[in-house]
Coordinates of C-alpha atoms and ligand atoms in Angstrom, one line a residue:
M1 CA 1.6 2.1 -40.9
P2 CA -0.7 -0.9 -41.7
I3 CA -4.0 -0.6 -39.9
V4 CA -3.3 -3.8 -37.9
D5 CA -0.3 -2.0 -36.4
L6 CA -2.3 1.1 -35.7
V7 CA -4.8 -1.0 -33.7
R8 CA -2.0 -2.7 -31.8
D9 CA -0.6 0.7 -31.1
A10 CA -4.0 1.9 -29.8
L11 CA -4.2 -1.2 -27.6
S12 CA -0.9 -0.2 -25.8
T13 CA -3.0 2.6 -24.2
V14 CA -5.1 0.0 -22.4
I15 CA -3.8 -0.5 -18.9
D16 CA -4.6 -3.7 -17.0
P17 CA -6.6 -2.4 -14.0
E18 CA -4.9 -4.7 -11.5
I19 CA -1.3 -5.0 -12.8
R20 CA -1.3 -1.4 -14.0
R21 CA 0.8 -2.0 -17.1
P22 CA -0.2 -1.8 -20.8
I23 CA -1.9 -5.0 -21.9
T24 CA 0.4 -5.2 -24.9
E25 CA 3.4 -5.3 -22.6
I26 CA 2.2 -8.1 -20.4
G27 CA 1.3 -10.5 -23.1
M28 CA -2.5 -10.2 -22.9
V29 CA -3.0 -9.3 -26.6
R30 CA -3.1 -12.7 -28.4
S31 CA -4.1 -11.5 -31.8
V32 CA -5.2 -8.5 -33.8
D33 CA -6.9 -8.9 -37.2
V34 CA -8.6 -6.4 -39.3
E35 CA -11.4 -7.3 -41.9
G36 CA -12.7 -4.3 -43.7
S37 CA -13.5 -1.8 -41.0
T38 CA -13.8 -4.4 -38.3
A39 CA -11.1 -5.2 -35.8
H40 CA -11.0 -8.6 -34.2
V41 CA -8.9 -8.6 -31.0
G42 CA -8.0 -11.8 -29.1
I43 CA -7.3 -11.1 -25.4
D44 CA -5.7 -13.6 -23.0
L45 CA -6.8 -12.9 -19.5
T46 CA -4.6 -13.8 -16.6
T47 CA -7.3 -16.2 -15.4
S48 CA -10.6 -17.0 -17.2
G49 CA -12.5 -15.8 -14.2
C50 CA -10.8 -12.5 -14.1
P51 CA -13.1 -10.1 -12.3
M52 CA -11.9 -7.2 -14.5
K53 CA -12.9 -8.9 -17.8
D54 CA -15.8 -6.5 -18.6
R55 CA -13.7 -3.5 -17.9
I56 CA -10.8 -4.8 -20.1
T57 CA -13.2 -5.7 -22.9
G58 CA -14.7 -2.2 -22.8
D59 CA -11.3 -0.5 -22.7
V60 CA -10.1 -2.6 -25.7
K61 CA -13.1 -1.7 -27.7
D62 CA -12.8 2.0 -26.9
A63 CA -9.1 2.0 -27.8
A64 CA -9.5 0.1 -31.1
M65 CA -12.5 2.3 -32.1
R66 CA -10.4 5.4 -31.9
V67 CA -8.3 4.1 -34.9
E68 CA -9.3 5.8 -38.1
G69 CA -11.0 3.3 -40.4
I70 CA -12.3 1.1 -37.6
D71 CA -16.0 1.2 -36.9
E72 CA -16.5 -2.2 -35.3
V73 CA -14.5 -4.2 -32.8
T74 CA -15.0 -7.7 -31.6
V75 CA -13.2 -9.0 -28.6
E76 CA -12.6 -12.7 -28.1
L77 CA -11.6 -13.5 -24.5
G78 CA -9.3 -16.5 -23.6
A79 CA -7.1 -17.3 -20.8
M80 CA -3.3 -17.4 -20.5
S81 CA -1.7 -20.8 -20.6
E82 CA 0.4 -22.1 -17.7
E83 CA 3.5 -21.1 -19.6
Q84 CA 2.3 -17.6 -20.3
R85 CA 1.4 -17.0 -16.7
L86 CA 4.8 -18.2 -15.6
E87 CA 6.4 -15.8 -18.0
L88 CA 4.2 -13.0 -16.8
R89 CA 5.0 -13.7 -13.2
S90 CA 8.7 -13.7 -13.9
K91 CA 8.4 -10.5 -15.8
L92 CA 6.5 -8.8 -13.0
R93 CA 9.2 -10.0 -10.6
G94 CA 11.8 -8.3 -12.7
G95 CA 13.1 -11.5 -14.2
K96 CA 13.5 -13.2 -10.9
P97 CA 12.2 -16.8 -11.0
E98 CA 11.5 -17.0 -7.2
P99 CA 9.5 -14.6 -5.0
V100 CA 11.8 -12.1 -3.3
I101 CA 11.1 -9.1 -1.0
Q102 CA 11.7 -6.4 -3.6
F103 CA 12.0 -3.7 -1.0
T104 CA 15.3 -5.1 0.3
Q105 CA 16.9 -5.6 -3.1
P106 CA 19.8 -3.4 -4.0
G107 CA 18.7 -0.4 -5.9
N108 CA 15.1 -0.5 -4.6
M109 CA 13.9 3.1 -4.0
T110 CA 10.7 2.4 -2.1
R111 CA 10.5 4.3 1.2
V112 CA 9.1 2.0 3.9
Y113 CA 7.3 3.5 6.9
A114 CA 6.0 1.3 9.7
I115 CA 3.2 3.0 11.6
A116 CA 3.5 1.9 15.3
S117 CA 1.8 2.7 18.5
G118 CA 2.0 1.5 22.1
K119 CA -1.6 0.6 22.4
G120 CA -4.7 0.1 20.2
G121 CA -7.4 2.7 19.6
V122 CA -5.0 5.7 19.1
G123 CA -5.8 6.0 15.4
K124 CA -2.9 4.1 13.9
S125 CA -4.9 2.6 11.1
T126 CA -6.8 5.8 10.5
V127 CA -3.5 7.6 10.1
T128 CA -2.1 4.9 7.9
A129 CA -5.1 4.9 5.6
N130 CA -5.1 8.7 5.4
L131 CA -1.4 9.1 4.8
A132 CA -1.6 6.5 2.0
A133 CA -4.6 8.2 0.3
A134 CA -3.0 11.6 0.7
M135 CA 0.3 10.5 -0.8
A136 CA -1.5 8.8 -3.7
A137 CA -3.6 11.9 -4.3
D138 CA -0.3 13.7 -4.6
G139 CA 0.6 11.4 -7.4
L140 CA 2.9 8.9 -5.6
K141 CA 2.6 5.2 -6.0
V142 CA 1.6 3.9 -2.6
G143 CA 1.1 0.5 -1.1
V144 CA -0.3 -0.4 2.4
L145 CA 0.4 -3.6 4.1
D146 CA -1.9 -4.3 7.0
A147 CA 0.4 -6.0 9.4
D148 CA -2.1 -5.9 12.2
I149 CA -3.0 -9.5 11.7
F150 CA -5.3 -9.9 14.7
G151 CA -6.9 -6.5 14.5
F152 CA -6.9 -5.7 10.8
S153 CA -8.9 -2.7 9.8
I154 CA -7.3 -1.5 6.6
P155 CA -9.9 -3.1 4.2
G156 CA -12.7 -1.4 6.0
M157 CA -11.0 2.0 6.1
L158 CA -10.0 2.0 2.5
G159 CA -13.2 0.4 1.4
V160 CA -11.7 -2.6 -0.2
E161 CA -13.9 -5.6 -0.7
G162 CA -13.1 -9.0 -2.0
Q163 CA -9.8 -10.9 -2.4
P164 CA -6.6 -10.1 -4.3
T165 CA -6.6 -11.8 -7.7
R166 CA -4.3 -14.7 -7.8
L167 CA -1.8 -15.3 -10.5
D168 CA -0.9 -18.8 -9.2
D169 CA 1.4 -18.0 -6.3
M170 CA 1.4 -14.3 -7.0
L171 CA -1.2 -12.0 -5.6
L172 CA -2.4 -8.9 -7.3
P173 CA -3.4 -6.4 -4.6
P174 CA -6.8 -4.6 -4.8
I175 CA -6.5 -0.9 -5.4
A176 CA -8.6 1.6 -3.6
H177 CA -8.2 5.4 -3.7
E178 CA -5.2 4.6 -5.9
V179 CA -3.6 2.7 -3.0
K180 CA -2.6 -0.9 -3.4
A181 CA -3.6 -2.7 -0.2
V182 CA -3.2 -6.1 1.3
S183 CA -4.6 -7.4 4.5
I184 CA -5.2 -10.7 6.2
G185 CA -8.8 -9.4 6.4
M186 CA -9.1 -10.2 2.6
F187 CA -8.5 -13.9 3.3
V188 CA -10.4 -14.8 6.4
P189 CA -14.2 -15.3 6.4
E190 CA -16.1 -12.5 8.0
G191 CA -16.4 -12.8 11.7
Q192 CA -13.8 -15.5 12.0
P193 CA -10.8 -14.7 14.3
V194 CA -7.2 -15.3 13.3
V195 CA -5.7 -17.6 15.8
W196 CA -2.0 -17.8 14.9
R197 CA 1.3 -17.9 16.6
G198 CA 4.7 -16.4 15.9
P199 CA 6.0 -18.5 13.0
M200 CA 2.7 -18.3 11.1
L201 CA 2.5 -14.5 11.6
H202 CA 6.0 -14.2 10.3
R203 CA 5.2 -16.3 7.3
A204 CA 2.1 -14.2 6.6
I205 CA 4.1 -10.9 6.6
E206 CA 6.8 -12.5 4.5
Q207 CA 4.2 -13.6 1.9
F208 CA 2.6 -10.2 1.9
L209 CA 6.0 -8.7 1.1
A210 CA 7.3 -11.3 -1.4
D211 CA 4.2 -12.9 -3.1
V212 CA 2.3 -9.7 -3.7
Y213 CA 2.9 -7.9 -6.9
W214 CA 3.5 -4.4 -5.5
G215 CA 5.0 -3.0 -8.7
D216 CA 7.3 0.0 -8.4
L217 CA 6.2 1.8 -5.3
D218 CA 7.4 5.2 -4.0
V219 CA 6.1 4.5 -0.5
L220 CA 5.0 1.3 1.4
L221 CA 3.2 1.9 4.6
L222 CA 2.8 -0.8 7.2
D223 CA 0.0 -0.7 9.7
L224 CA 1.7 -2.4 12.6
P225 CA -0.2 -4.0 15.5
P226 CA 0.0 -2.1 18.8
G227 CA 2.9 -2.9 21.0
T228 CA 6.2 -4.6 20.4
G229 CA 5.2 -8.2 19.8
D230 CA 6.1 -10.9 17.3
I231 CA 4.9 -9.0 14.2
A232 CA 6.9 -5.8 15.0
I233 CA 10.0 -8.0 15.3
S234 CA 9.2 -9.9 12.1
V235 CA 8.8 -6.6 10.2
A236 CA 12.2 -5.4 11.6
Q237 CA 13.8 -8.6 10.4
L238 CA 12.2 -8.7 7.0
L239 CA 12.5 -4.9 6.4
P240 CA 15.5 -3.7 8.3
H241 CA 15.4 -0.3 6.6
A242 CA 11.8 0.3 7.5
E243 CA 11.5 3.6 9.4
L244 CA 9.1 3.9 12.3
V245 CA 6.4 6.5 12.8
V246 CA 4.9 6.5 16.3
V247 CA 1.3 7.5 16.7
T248 CA 0.0 8.5 20.1
T249 CA -2.8 10.4 21.7
P250 CA -2.1 13.0 24.3
Q251 CA -3.5 10.7 26.9
S252 CA -1.6 7.5 26.1
A253 CA 1.6 9.6 25.9
A254 CA 1.4 10.2 29.6
S255 CA 1.5 6.5 30.5
G256 CA 4.8 5.9 28.7
V257 CA 3.5 3.1 26.6
A258 CA 3.7 5.1 23.4
E259 CA 7.5 5.4 23.4
R260 CA 8.0 1.7 24.0
A261 CA 6.8 1.1 20.4
G262 CA 9.5 3.5 19.3
S263 CA 12.2 2.3 21.7
I264 CA 12.1 -1.1 20.0
A265 CA 14.2 0.7 17.4
T266 CA 17.2 0.5 19.6
Q267 CA 17.0 -3.3 19.5
T268 CA 16.1 -3.6 15.8
S269 CA 18.4 -0.8 14.6
Q270 CA 15.5 0.8 12.8
S271 CA 15.1 4.5 13.0
V272 CA 12.2 6.5 14.2
V273 CA 11.1 9.3 11.8
G274 CA 8.8 11.1 14.2
V275 CA 5.7 11.1 16.3
I276 CA 2.2 11.9 15.3
E277 CA -0.1 13.2 18.0
N278 CA -3.6 12.1 17.1
M279 CA -6.9 13.2 18.7
A280 CA -4.9 16.3 19.8
W281 CA -8.0 18.5 20.4
M282 CA -11.5 19.1 19.2
E283 CA -12.3 22.4 17.4
Q284 CA -15.2 24.1 19.0
P285 CA -17.8 26.0 17.0
D286 CA -16.3 29.3 18.4
G287 CA -12.9 28.3 17.0
S288 CA -11.4 27.4 20.3
R289 CA -9.7 24.1 21.0
L290 CA -11.0 21.6 23.5
H291 CA -8.1 19.3 24.7
V292 CA -10.2 16.2 25.4
F293 CA -7.3 13.9 26.1
G294 CA -4.8 16.5 27.5
E295 CA -2.1 18.5 25.9
G296 CA 1.5 18.2 24.8
G297 CA 1.6 14.4 24.7
G298 CA 3.1 14.1 21.3
Q299 CA 6.0 16.4 22.2
I300 CA 6.6 14.4 25.4
V301 CA 6.9 11.2 23.5
A302 CA 9.1 12.8 20.9
D303 CA 11.4 14.2 23.6
R304 CA 11.7 10.9 25.4
L305 CA 12.4 9.0 22.2
S306 CA 15.0 11.6 21.2
K307 CA 16.7 11.0 24.5
T308 CA 16.5 7.2 24.4
L309 CA 17.6 6.9 20.7
G310 CA 20.1 9.7 20.7
T311 CA 18.7 11.1 17.5
D312 CA 16.3 14.0 16.9
V313 CA 12.8 12.6 16.8
P314 CA 10.3 15.4 15.9
V315 CA 6.6 15.7 16.2
L316 CA 5.4 15.3 12.6
G317 CA 2.0 16.7 13.2
Q318 CA -1.0 17.1 15.5
I319 CA -4.3 15.7 14.2
P320 CA -7.5 17.0 15.7
L321 CA -10.3 14.8 16.9
D322 CA -12.9 15.1 14.1
I323 CA -16.2 13.3 13.7
T324 CA -15.8 13.4 9.9
A325 CA -12.5 11.5 10.2
R326 CA -14.3 8.8 12.1
E327 CA -17.2 8.7 9.8
A328 CA -15.0 8.7 6.7
G329 CA -13.0 5.7 8.1
D330 CA -16.2 3.8 8.8
A331 CA -17.5 4.5 5.3
G332 CA -14.3 3.3 3.6
T333 CA -13.1 6.7 2.3
P334 CA -10.3 8.3 4.2
V335 CA -11.1 11.9 5.3
V336 CA -8.4 13.3 3.1
I337 CA -10.5 12.2 0.2
S338 CA -14.0 12.5 1.5
D339 CA -13.6 15.9 3.3
P340 CA -10.3 17.3 2.2
D341 CA -11.0 20.7 3.7
T342 CA -11.5 19.7 7.3
P343 CA -8.8 20.4 9.8
A344 CA -8.1 16.7 10.3
A345 CA -7.6 16.2 6.6
D346 CA -5.3 19.2 6.4
A347 CA -3.2 17.9 9.3
M348 CA -3.0 14.4 7.7
R349 CA -2.0 15.8 4.4
E350 CA 0.7 17.9 6.0
V351 CA 2.2 14.9 7.7
A352 CA 2.1 12.9 4.4
R353 CA 4.0 15.7 2.6
R354 CA 6.5 15.9 5.4
L355 CA 7.2 12.2 5.1
T356 CA 7.4 12.2 1.3
G357 CA 9.5 15.4 1.2
R358 CA 12.2 14.0 3.5
Q359 CA 15.7 13.5 2.1
R360 CA 16.3 9.8 1.6
G361 CA 19.1 8.6 3.8
L362 CA 21.4 5.7 3.1
A363 CA 21.4 4.4 6.7
G364 CA 20.4 0.8 6.9
R365 CA 20.3 0.4 3.1
S366 CA 22.3 -2.1 1.2
L367 CA 24.5 -0.3 -1.2
G368 CA 24.7 -3.4 -3.4
V369 CA 28.5 -3.6 -3.0
T370 CA 30.1 -7.0 -2.4
P371 CA 33.3 -6.7 -0.4
V372 CA 36.2 -8.1 -2.3
K373 CA 38.2 -10.8 -0.5
K374 CA 41.9 -10.2 -0.1
Ligands
ADP1 N1 -8.5 12.1 14.5 C1 -9.6 11.4 14.7 N2 -10.8 11.9 14.9 C2 -11.9 11.2 15.1 N3 -11.9 9.8 15.2 C3 -10.7 9.2 15.1 C4 -9.5 9.9 14.8 N4 -8.5 9.0 14.7 C5 -9.1 7.8 14.9 N5 -10.4 7.9 15.1 C6 -11.3 6.9 15.4 O1 -10.9 6.2 16.5 C7 -11.1 4.8 16.4 C8 -9.8 4.0 16.6 O2 -8.9 4.4 15.5 P1 -8.0 3.3 14.7 O3 -7.4 4.0 13.6 O4 -8.8 2.0 14.5 O5 -7.0 3.0 15.9 P2 -5.8 1.9 16.0 O6 -5.5 1.4 14.6 O7 -4.7 2.6 16.6 O8 -6.4 0.8 16.8 C9 -11.7 4.6 15.1 O9 -13.1 4.5 15.2 C10 -11.4 5.8 14.3 O10 -12.3 6.1 13.3
MG2 MG1 -5.7 -0.5 13.8

């Protein structure tokens, strides 16, 4: 093989850190020339201000240097033309010229779980962030959409800073702990509240689903706002096959508000996968369990939902109250990553595996069959 081709071959091992595809495949390698033992590589970035340009330059140099006979590499950075970007966007959309919600397309295999709760503060976002990180650590491709527009907390819990990179009207989601995450919190200035009404909320969720380049995901998790408001309904409309996971504490279970978040499924024809009881107890130094918020709440909610929905709604797991879990969330590293051996991390991981190990049902899924008119 001519040495130029060997260098090109080596460059196919360089993965764009945001798009997660080889740079050779997404049209970023403009030119490769070899003069003596020096390789000159021209790279077209998606935008000239690409925040990843140093990393890409370094990776290109490392890859080209590994080719036998090359001992120097120069990298010339440029930016893609309008036309190249259009082509890239269409390629990332799988050849579709317009943004579409990929998760509802026929043949899409992404499992979508919407994490719901009756009220705030029960640990819905903590659970979402941990399930996502645990699934990603198990090698799955995971995305998190923070649908809690008014009370977003996913960027903080996953430790994502800054905005998604824009490829014109397409957004490349930041990746933290190998999880792709998008949240309204990445767009609003710090300390500023989001004051929106129904239609704008709907549009925001729609954009997060269609305009974000999620790539091929195994699992998409949505952190829903508490209750059964506009956003929960928008999610049900936009993602009819999303399955609900209800998070409750033993205490909020008693009031009956937890199952309302699940009962919405009767109206939206979504299904409820199960209930997670969070803050179930606190482990004492002597190994005993202190049931700070009461006992058996998760089971109560699961039983009531089973009755209301007429399907078997199980308790997926009980997660203990654990200071490390709170600290980890505050620090932007989910406890399943920061302290994987704690009881809370164990419990989170177990729920994650239960969810990913489930048989995929066909209920609510488009089979991609068009009925023939007679
Ligand atoms: N199992 C747990 N152990 C300790 N603290 C927890 C646990 N689950 C959640 N928390 C803490 O409780 C608070 C509320 O959790 P959060 O996930 O923000 O709830 P929600 O999203 O339901 O409003 C956060 O400070 C979080 O760190
Ligand atoms: Mg939350």
